[in-house]
Short mmCIF file of C-alpha atoms in Angstrom, two decimals:
data_model
loop_
_atom_site.label_atom_id
_atom_site.label_comp_id
_atom_site.label_asym_id
_atom_site.label_seq_id
_atom_site.Cartn_x
_atom_site.Cartn_y
_atom_site.Cartn_z
CA GLY A 30 -19.17 15.96 9.93
CA GLY A 31 -16.94 15.63 12.99
CA ILE A 32 -19.87 15.28 15.40
CA GLY A 33 -23.32 14.12 14.37
CA ALA A 34 -26.62 15.73 15.39
CA SER A 35 -30.11 14.31 15.90
CA GLY A 36 -32.27 17.16 17.19
CA ARG A 37 -36.06 16.75 17.50
CA LEU A 38 -38.88 19.27 18.02
CA PRO A 39 -40.30 18.92 21.56
CA VAL A 40 -43.67 20.33 20.43
CA SER A 41 -45.64 20.66 17.19
CA ALA A 42 -45.35 23.88 15.18
CA MET A 43 -48.55 23.68 13.16
CA PRO A 44 -49.26 23.38 10.36
CA PHE A 45 -45.81 22.59 9.01
CA TYR A 46 -43.90 20.68 11.71
CA GLN A 47 -44.95 17.96 14.11
CA CYS A 48 -43.57 17.07 17.53
CA GLY A 49 -40.63 14.74 17.01
CA ASP A 50 -39.73 16.06 13.57
CA GLY A 51 -36.02 16.65 12.94
CA LEU A 52 -32.97 15.75 10.95
CA ASP A 53 -30.12 13.38 11.64
CA THR A 54 -26.63 14.29 10.50
CA ARG A 55 -23.85 11.77 10.38
CA GLY A 56 -20.82 12.29 12.61
CA GLY A 57 -17.39 10.76 12.70
CA ILE A 58 -16.69 11.41 9.03
CA ARG A 59 -14.33 14.36 9.53
CA LEU A 60 -11.86 15.30 12.24
CA SER A 61 -13.47 16.37 15.49
CA PHE A 62 -12.02 17.85 18.67
CA THR A 63 -12.11 16.40 22.15
CA THR A 64 -10.15 15.99 25.37
CA PRO A 65 -7.45 13.35 25.85
CA GLU A 66 -9.69 11.59 28.38
CA MET A 67 -12.57 11.31 25.91
CA ALA A 68 -10.12 9.83 23.40
CA GLY A 69 -9.01 7.22 25.93
CA LEU A 70 -5.74 8.78 27.07
CA ASN A 71 -4.33 10.11 30.33
CA GLY A 72 -4.47 13.85 29.71
CA GLU A 73 -2.45 15.01 32.70
CA PHE A 74 0.39 12.63 31.89
CA LEU A 75 0.64 13.45 28.20
CA ARG A 76 0.25 17.22 28.60
CA SER A 77 3.05 17.48 31.14
CA ARG A 78 5.34 15.20 29.13
CA ILE A 79 4.74 16.82 25.74
CA ASP A 80 5.05 20.33 27.20
CA SER A 81 8.31 19.35 28.88
CA ILE A 82 9.83 17.67 25.81
CA SER A 83 8.80 20.45 23.41
CA GLN A 84 10.10 23.22 25.66
CA ALA A 85 13.33 21.30 26.30
CA GLY A 86 13.96 21.30 22.56
CA ILE A 87 13.65 25.08 22.44
CA THR A 88 15.90 25.52 25.48
CA ALA A 89 18.52 23.24 23.92
CA GLY A 90 18.41 25.15 20.63
CA ALA A 91 17.00 22.25 18.62
CA TYR A 92 14.51 24.63 16.98
CA PRO A 93 13.09 28.10 17.71
CA GLY A 94 9.50 26.85 17.63
CA CYS A 95 7.30 23.85 16.90
CA GLU A 96 3.73 22.63 16.52
CA VAL A 97 2.45 19.35 17.96
CA LEU A 98 -0.85 17.73 16.96
CA ALA A 99 -2.21 14.35 18.07
CA VAL A 100 -5.35 12.52 17.00
CA ARG A 101 -6.96 9.26 17.99
CA ASN A 102 -9.73 7.59 16.02
CA GLY A 103 -10.44 10.84 14.20
CA GLN A 104 -10.56 12.98 17.35
CA VAL A 105 -7.97 15.73 17.81
CA PHE A 106 -7.12 15.58 21.51
CA PHE A 107 -3.89 17.61 21.60
CA HIS A 108 -2.84 20.61 19.51
CA GLU A 109 -0.28 23.06 20.87
CA CYS A 110 2.36 25.43 19.55
CA TYR A 111 5.61 26.31 21.29
CA GLY A 112 8.25 28.97 20.81
CA THR A 113 8.76 31.54 18.09
CA HIS A 114 9.45 31.74 14.36
CA THR A 115 13.14 32.52 14.96
CA TYR A 116 15.42 32.86 17.96
CA GLU A 117 15.50 36.64 17.41
CA SER A 118 11.75 37.09 16.85
CA ASP A 119 8.93 37.48 19.35
CA ARG A 120 6.37 36.18 16.84
CA GLN A 121 4.85 33.10 18.45
CA VAL A 122 4.26 29.95 16.43
CA ASP A 123 0.55 29.80 15.60
CA ARG A 124 -1.75 27.00 14.44
CA ASN A 125 -2.33 28.89 11.19
CA ASP A 126 1.37 29.15 10.37
CA LEU A 127 2.76 27.21 7.43
CA PHE A 128 5.94 25.15 7.74
CA ASP A 129 8.20 23.91 4.95
CA LEU A 130 7.29 20.20 5.04
CA ALA A 131 10.40 19.04 3.14
CA SER A 132 10.19 15.28 2.41
CA MET A 133 6.76 15.01 3.99
CA THR A 134 5.83 16.25 0.51
CA LYS A 135 6.42 12.71 -0.70
CA VAL A 136 3.54 11.28 1.36
CA SER A 137 1.27 14.33 1.30
CA ALA A 138 1.41 15.14 -2.43
CA VAL A 139 3.13 12.72 -4.83
CA THR A 140 2.21 9.47 -3.09
CA PRO A 141 -1.55 10.16 -2.85
CA ALA A 142 -1.48 11.28 -6.49
CA VAL A 143 0.25 8.05 -7.54
CA MET A 144 -2.22 6.10 -5.40
CA LYS A 145 -5.10 7.78 -7.21
CA LEU A 146 -3.67 6.99 -10.64
CA TYR A 147 -3.08 3.39 -9.56
CA ASP A 148 -6.65 3.28 -8.25
CA GLN A 149 -7.83 4.53 -11.65
CA LYS A 150 -5.73 1.81 -13.33
CA LYS A 151 -3.68 4.42 -15.17
CA LEU A 152 -0.42 2.86 -13.99
CA LYS A 153 0.83 -0.47 -12.69
CA LEU A 154 3.34 -0.76 -9.87
CA ASN A 155 5.41 -3.44 -11.57
CA ASP A 156 5.61 -1.55 -14.86
CA ARG A 157 8.97 -0.16 -15.78
CA PHE A 158 9.39 3.50 -14.89
CA CYS A 159 10.57 4.21 -18.45
CA HIS A 160 7.14 3.20 -19.73
CA TYR A 161 5.92 6.51 -18.29
CA TRP A 162 9.24 8.40 -18.52
CA PRO A 163 10.83 7.59 -21.91
CA ASP A 164 14.02 9.46 -20.96
CA PHE A 165 15.05 6.31 -19.10
CA LYS A 166 14.73 4.06 -22.15
CA ARG A 167 18.01 2.77 -23.57
CA THR A 168 19.82 3.74 -20.34
CA ASP A 169 20.99 1.79 -17.31
CA LYS A 170 17.65 2.77 -15.71
CA ALA A 171 15.47 1.06 -18.30
CA ARG A 172 14.56 -1.90 -16.07
CA ILE A 173 13.71 0.06 -12.90
CA THR A 174 10.05 -0.36 -11.88
CA ILE A 175 7.54 2.04 -10.38
CA ARG A 176 7.50 -0.07 -7.22
CA GLU A 177 11.28 0.13 -6.87
CA VAL A 178 11.35 3.90 -7.28
CA MET A 179 8.60 4.40 -4.71
CA ALA A 180 10.35 2.11 -2.20
CA HIS A 181 13.83 3.58 -2.81
CA VAL A 182 15.36 0.34 -4.07
CA GLY A 183 15.68 1.35 -7.74
CA ARG A 184 19.47 1.75 -7.63
CA LEU A 185 19.13 5.51 -8.12
CA PRO A 186 21.68 7.72 -6.34
CA GLY A 187 20.38 9.78 -3.44
CA TRP A 188 20.54 13.24 -4.99
CA ILE A 189 22.29 15.56 -7.44
CA PRO A 190 23.46 19.11 -6.55
CA PHE A 191 21.96 20.67 -9.68
CA TRP A 192 22.89 24.22 -8.70
CA VAL A 193 26.65 23.53 -8.69
CA ASP A 194 26.82 23.49 -12.50
CA THR A 195 25.26 26.96 -12.70
CA ARG A 196 28.43 28.67 -11.39
CA GLU A 197 31.56 29.84 -13.17
CA PRO A 198 34.90 29.50 -11.32
CA ASP A 199 34.71 33.20 -10.39
CA GLY A 200 31.30 32.70 -8.74
CA SER A 201 29.22 34.31 -11.48
CA TYR A 202 26.34 32.45 -13.10
CA LYS A 203 26.83 30.60 -16.36
CA PRO A 204 24.71 31.75 -19.33
CA ASN A 205 21.15 30.41 -19.41
CA THR A 206 21.15 29.23 -15.79
CA LEU A 207 20.33 31.73 -13.03
CA GLU A 208 19.92 35.51 -12.79
CA PRO A 209 19.21 37.93 -9.92
CA ASP A 210 16.27 39.48 -11.82
CA SER A 211 13.29 38.05 -13.68
CA SER A 212 12.76 38.43 -17.41
CA GLU A 213 11.04 36.68 -20.27
CA LEU A 214 13.98 34.28 -20.46
CA PHE A 215 14.23 33.88 -16.67
CA PRO A 216 10.63 33.50 -15.41
CA VAL A 217 11.08 30.68 -12.87
CA ARG A 218 11.53 31.94 -9.33
CA VAL A 219 14.03 29.99 -7.24
CA SER A 220 14.12 32.31 -4.20
CA ALA A 221 13.51 35.93 -3.25
CA ASN A 222 16.51 37.16 -5.27
CA LEU A 223 17.12 34.43 -7.82
CA TRP A 224 15.40 33.44 -11.07
CA ARG A 225 15.98 30.45 -13.33
CA TYR A 226 16.28 30.13 -17.07
CA ALA A 227 13.01 28.93 -18.63
CA GLY A 228 14.45 25.87 -20.35
CA TYR A 229 16.60 24.63 -17.50
CA ASP A 230 14.15 21.86 -16.55
CA SER A 231 15.52 19.80 -19.41
CA VAL A 232 19.06 20.16 -18.03
CA ILE A 233 17.89 18.81 -14.65
CA TYR A 234 16.09 15.84 -16.18
CA GLN A 235 19.10 15.10 -18.39
CA ALA A 236 21.36 15.09 -15.34
CA ILE A 237 19.07 12.51 -13.71
CA ARG A 238 19.06 10.42 -16.89
CA ASP A 239 22.84 10.53 -17.21
CA THR A 240 23.71 9.67 -13.61
CA GLN A 241 24.94 6.10 -13.14
CA VAL A 242 22.81 3.64 -11.19
CA LEU A 243 24.26 1.87 -8.18
CA LYS A 244 25.99 -1.45 -8.82
CA ARG A 245 23.53 -3.58 -6.88
CA LYS A 246 19.92 -3.38 -5.80
CA ARG A 247 19.72 -2.11 -2.24
CA TYR A 248 17.95 0.53 -0.21
CA VAL A 249 19.20 4.05 -0.94
CA TYR A 250 16.85 6.90 -0.11
CA SER A 251 16.64 8.83 -3.38
CA ASP A 252 15.00 12.08 -4.42
CA LEU A 253 15.69 11.60 -8.13
CA GLY A 254 12.59 9.66 -9.12
CA PHE A 255 10.45 11.99 -7.03
CA HIS A 256 11.74 15.01 -8.97
CA ILE A 257 10.20 13.43 -12.06
CA TRP A 258 6.85 12.30 -10.64
CA PRO A 259 4.91 15.58 -11.06
CA LYS A 260 5.53 15.44 -14.82
CA ILE A 261 4.36 11.83 -15.05
CA ILE A 262 1.29 12.64 -12.94
CA GLU A 263 0.40 15.50 -15.28
CA GLN A 264 0.71 13.23 -18.32
CA LEU A 265 -1.48 10.49 -16.85
CA ALA A 266 -4.03 12.79 -15.20
CA GLU A 267 -4.13 15.09 -18.24
CA LYS A 268 -4.12 18.16 -16.03
CA ASP A 269 -1.79 20.35 -14.00
CA TYR A 270 -0.17 18.51 -11.09
CA GLN A 271 -1.24 21.05 -8.47
CA ASP A 272 -4.78 21.22 -9.87
CA PHE A 273 -4.97 17.43 -9.68
CA LEU A 274 -3.98 17.46 -6.00
CA GLN A 275 -6.47 20.20 -5.21
CA GLU A 276 -9.37 18.56 -7.04
CA GLU A 277 -8.77 14.99 -5.89
CA PHE A 278 -7.56 15.55 -2.33
CA TYR A 279 -7.01 18.97 -0.78
CA GLY A 280 -10.36 20.40 -1.88
CA PRO A 281 -12.53 17.48 -0.67
CA LEU A 282 -10.47 17.29 2.55
CA GLY A 283 -10.70 21.02 3.23
CA ALA A 284 -6.89 21.06 3.36
CA ASN A 285 -6.55 24.28 1.42
CA ASP A 286 -3.36 25.45 3.14
CA LEU A 287 -1.33 22.57 1.73
CA VAL A 288 0.41 24.52 -1.03
CA TYR A 289 3.50 24.82 -3.15
CA ASN A 290 5.08 28.28 -3.45
CA PRO A 291 3.03 29.59 -0.51
CA LEU A 292 3.77 33.28 -1.10
CA GLN A 293 1.40 33.12 -4.05
CA LYS A 294 -1.45 32.38 -1.63
CA VAL A 295 -0.64 33.42 1.96
CA PRO A 296 1.12 36.43 3.55
CA LEU A 297 4.78 36.12 4.48
CA GLU A 298 4.12 36.55 8.20
CA ARG A 299 2.19 33.25 8.26
CA ILE A 300 5.18 31.29 6.92
CA VAL A 301 7.90 30.03 9.26
CA PRO A 302 11.41 30.75 7.89
CA THR A 303 14.06 28.07 7.41
CA GLU A 304 17.78 28.39 6.70
CA ARG A 305 20.15 31.27 6.06
CA ASP A 306 21.52 29.82 2.82
CA THR A 307 25.23 30.63 2.59
CA PHE A 308 26.25 28.46 -0.38
CA PHE A 309 23.53 28.55 -3.08
CA ARG A 310 20.90 31.27 -2.79
CA MET A 311 22.91 33.42 -0.38
CA GLU A 312 19.86 34.70 1.53
CA GLN A 313 17.50 33.96 4.39
CA LEU A 314 14.96 31.46 3.05
CA HIS A 315 11.47 32.59 3.95
CA GLY A 316 8.48 31.49 1.92
CA PHE A 317 10.66 29.61 -0.57
CA VAL A 318 11.44 25.90 -0.44
CA HIS A 319 14.54 24.91 1.48
CA ASP A 320 15.43 21.86 -0.64
CA GLU A 321 17.85 22.86 -3.40
CA GLY A 322 16.57 20.36 -5.96
CA ALA A 323 12.96 21.44 -5.54
CA ALA A 324 14.07 25.09 -5.69
CA MET A 325 15.77 24.50 -9.05
CA LEU A 326 12.43 23.13 -10.30
CA GLY A 327 10.67 26.35 -9.35
CA GLY A 328 9.52 25.16 -5.94
CA VAL A 329 7.30 22.37 -7.30
CA SER A 330 8.72 18.87 -7.01
CA GLY A 331 7.74 15.47 -5.72
CA ASN A 332 10.55 15.19 -3.21
CA ALA A 333 9.90 18.51 -1.42
CA GLY A 334 8.26 21.90 -1.90
CA LEU A 335 4.95 21.50 -0.08
CA PHE A 336 4.17 23.89 2.79
CA GLY A 337 1.37 23.36 5.27
CA LYS A 338 -0.04 23.45 8.77
CA ALA A 339 -0.57 20.47 11.03
CA ILE A 340 -4.36 20.27 10.86
CA ASP A 341 -4.32 19.97 7.06
CA ILE A 342 -1.72 17.21 7.13
CA ALA A 343 -3.89 15.48 9.73
CA LYS A 344 -6.80 15.47 7.28
CA VAL A 345 -4.71 13.71 4.64
CA PHE A 346 -3.46 11.08 7.06
CA GLN A 347 -6.83 10.57 8.72
CA MET A 348 -8.15 9.79 5.27
CA TYR A 349 -5.47 7.10 5.04
CA LEU A 350 -6.45 5.74 8.47
CA TRP A 351 -10.11 5.71 7.44
CA GLU A 352 -9.11 3.56 4.46
CA GLY A 353 -9.68 6.24 1.84
CA MET A 354 -12.85 7.82 3.26
CA TYR A 355 -13.23 11.40 4.48
CA GLY A 356 -16.28 13.61 4.81
CA GLY A 357 -18.52 10.83 3.57
CA GLU A 358 -16.61 10.68 0.28
CA ARG A 359 -14.31 7.95 -0.94
CA LEU A 360 -11.03 9.43 -2.16
CA LEU A 361 -9.04 6.19 -2.44
CA SER A 362 -9.83 2.48 -2.36
CA SER A 363 -8.96 0.73 0.89
CA SER A 364 -7.02 -1.91 -1.03
CA VAL A 365 -4.80 0.78 -2.55
CA ILE A 366 -3.96 2.22 0.86
CA SER A 367 -3.19 -1.27 2.18
CA GLU A 368 -0.82 -1.91 -0.72
CA PHE A 369 1.08 1.36 -0.40
CA THR A 370 1.41 1.31 3.40
CA ARG A 371 2.65 -2.29 3.72
CA TYR A 372 6.28 -3.40 3.82
CA GLN A 373 7.43 -3.97 0.23
CA TYR A 374 10.82 -5.62 0.71
CA ALA A 375 10.86 -6.75 4.35
CA PRO A 376 12.69 -10.06 3.64
CA THR A 377 15.69 -8.02 2.44
CA GLY A 378 15.62 -5.85 5.57
CA VAL A 379 14.14 -2.79 3.85
CA ARG A 380 11.46 -1.17 5.99
CA ARG A 381 9.84 1.00 3.31
CA GLY A 382 6.35 0.99 1.92
CA LEU A 383 5.52 2.76 -1.35
CA GLY A 384 6.36 6.38 -0.65
CA PHE A 385 5.78 5.79 3.06
CA ASP A 386 8.33 5.06 5.74
CA LYS A 387 7.59 2.16 8.09
CA PRO A 388 8.82 0.97 11.51
CA SER A 389 12.07 -0.91 11.78
CA ILE A 390 11.68 -4.59 10.95
CA ASP A 391 10.75 -6.44 14.18
CA ASN A 392 10.39 -3.03 15.83
CA LEU A 393 8.41 -4.29 18.83
CA GLN A 394 11.35 -6.51 19.83
CA LEU A 395 13.99 -3.78 19.55
CA SER A 396 15.48 -1.63 22.29
CA TRP A 397 14.58 2.03 22.78
CA GLU A 398 17.78 3.07 20.99
CA ASP A 399 17.31 0.76 18.00
CA SER A 400 13.54 1.17 17.55
CA TYR A 401 12.05 3.40 14.88
CA PRO A 402 10.02 5.54 15.10
CA CYS A 403 9.49 4.47 18.73
CA PRO A 404 9.20 1.11 20.53
CA SER A 405 5.39 0.89 20.51
CA ALA A 406 4.75 1.69 16.84
CA SER A 407 2.96 -1.29 15.28
CA PRO A 408 4.03 -3.03 12.06
CA LYS A 409 0.98 -1.57 10.33
CA SER A 410 1.97 2.02 11.10
CA PHE A 411 3.43 4.40 8.53
CA GLY A 412 4.60 7.98 8.09
CA HIS A 413 7.55 10.11 7.03
CA SER A 414 10.02 12.67 8.33
CA GLY A 415 11.18 15.92 6.73
CA TYR A 416 14.67 17.41 6.63
CA THR A 417 13.51 20.79 7.92
CA GLY A 418 12.39 19.19 11.20
CA THR A 419 8.97 17.75 10.42
CA PHE A 420 7.37 14.37 11.09
CA VAL A 421 4.07 12.55 10.66
CA TRP A 422 3.11 9.06 11.87
CA ALA A 423 -0.15 7.11 11.71
CA ASP A 424 -0.97 3.79 13.37
CA PRO A 425 -4.11 1.89 12.33
CA GLU A 426 -3.84 -0.49 15.31
CA SER A 427 -3.96 2.18 18.03
CA GLY A 428 -5.81 4.79 15.98
CA LEU A 429 -3.05 7.29 16.77
CA LEU A 430 -1.93 10.05 14.42
CA PHE A 431 0.98 12.32 15.39
CA ILE A 432 2.31 15.41 13.60
CA PHE A 433 5.34 17.44 14.61
CA LEU A 434 6.38 20.55 12.70
CA SER A 435 9.49 22.62 13.37
CA ASN A 436 12.14 24.66 11.57
CA ARG A 437 15.19 22.98 13.05
CA VAL A 438 17.29 24.20 10.07
CA TYR A 439 17.01 27.81 11.26
CA PRO A 440 19.52 29.35 11.08
CA THR A 441 21.59 26.41 9.81
CA ARG A 442 21.13 22.80 8.72
CA ASP A 443 24.20 21.89 10.75
CA ASN A 444 22.02 21.85 13.88
CA ASN A 445 21.08 18.20 14.49
CA ARG A 446 19.82 18.49 18.07
CA LEU A 447 16.26 17.57 17.07
CA SER A 448 17.50 14.09 16.17
CA SER A 449 20.16 13.70 18.85
CA LEU A 450 17.68 14.62 21.61
CA LEU A 451 15.12 12.11 20.20
CA ILE A 452 12.35 14.69 20.54
CA ARG A 453 9.95 13.29 17.95
CA LYS A 454 10.51 9.73 19.14
CA SER A 455 9.92 10.72 22.77
CA ILE A 456 6.66 12.55 22.07
CA LEU A 457 5.31 9.71 19.93
CA GLN A 458 6.13 7.14 22.62
CA THR A 459 4.46 9.39 25.20
CA LEU A 460 1.24 9.18 23.20
CA TYR A 461 1.36 5.39 23.22
CA ASP A 462 2.16 5.34 26.95
CA ALA A 463 -0.81 7.62 27.67
CA ILE A 464 -3.39 5.22 26.18
CA GLU A 465 -5.60 3.83 28.95
CA ASP A 466 -8.33 1.87 27.18
#
């Protein structure tokens, strides 16, 4: 479906086929592959710039390796990998490797699921969140709406360190929290060497319920509502959250390497490691989610937990750019995508959509330093970053789609060179600068 075909017989093949017989197949309905020039970009300029920026990040120690993918109007015109899985390893980053997507989970899993339920009229954006999550009734969160949670203006605190309350003063684990071995009572895997008590979900949700909301309505990026979303999605869809994603999106898109808990489906060597955790799990994280909150939920959460490769993320976001269509099938209504990807609270200075991040308000008038995600990103564009060193951005006006995957948190989250060197911003701006048509 990436490229159409219209072959015809040059001669008759009696008695069954006549000269000129043939079949037409429709193209341009899935991602296809081309050169930068065929996509309307200066290939020599962008290759040299992206190679230089990506390699400079490795040299500076911003990350051991990365993957860069760029698409225009449904045509993949650049897809390269750089560096290795770790600084000590000689295993090269490969296009089939899976990265921990961190908060890109929000726009690649929970948000499309919420969009689908909204499309099916199973929820309303201005409904109170407690209508679908009764835990919030008769609390200071009772008036928060779905729209406010999705746009991070619901007065919810940013996060809760759930794991802290599992420890005794001497460092041992409290009863019914965590154990180093699995059992009938501890079936939920948190990491390679840590298992969680079966009923601890309720403790996490109670902690969210009991936290105090902020005093005034303002933008605070919060994971708390997104921890809850998979449960609400299961209730409304009447099926398992991951099954819902697979049936409604990943299956039709052919994005079958977008997965939670990837070790259940792919070999360890295909997964890029993240941090050497020295304060919670006390191990090298490899194949298990980096985010502590998602880990405490067994690796499946709405804020983080999804692993994937660039081409599969591209399929999800190309579907957004094609207004809900992919492979000749409508997965979402165009009006739903327009609603979720627009500014929700721009008059108050908040740049967020619903689930999606957006450019800075008045981005085209801002300086290089103040712009986000880069000076040329249009007001209609949208995307999201991930704490582990990931990024996706889509622009309906230019047709550009950009994905950057890295493991900048290896070996420690304290490394912030990816941001300070403006690597993702520089590559994205390079793509805009390379457009010639």
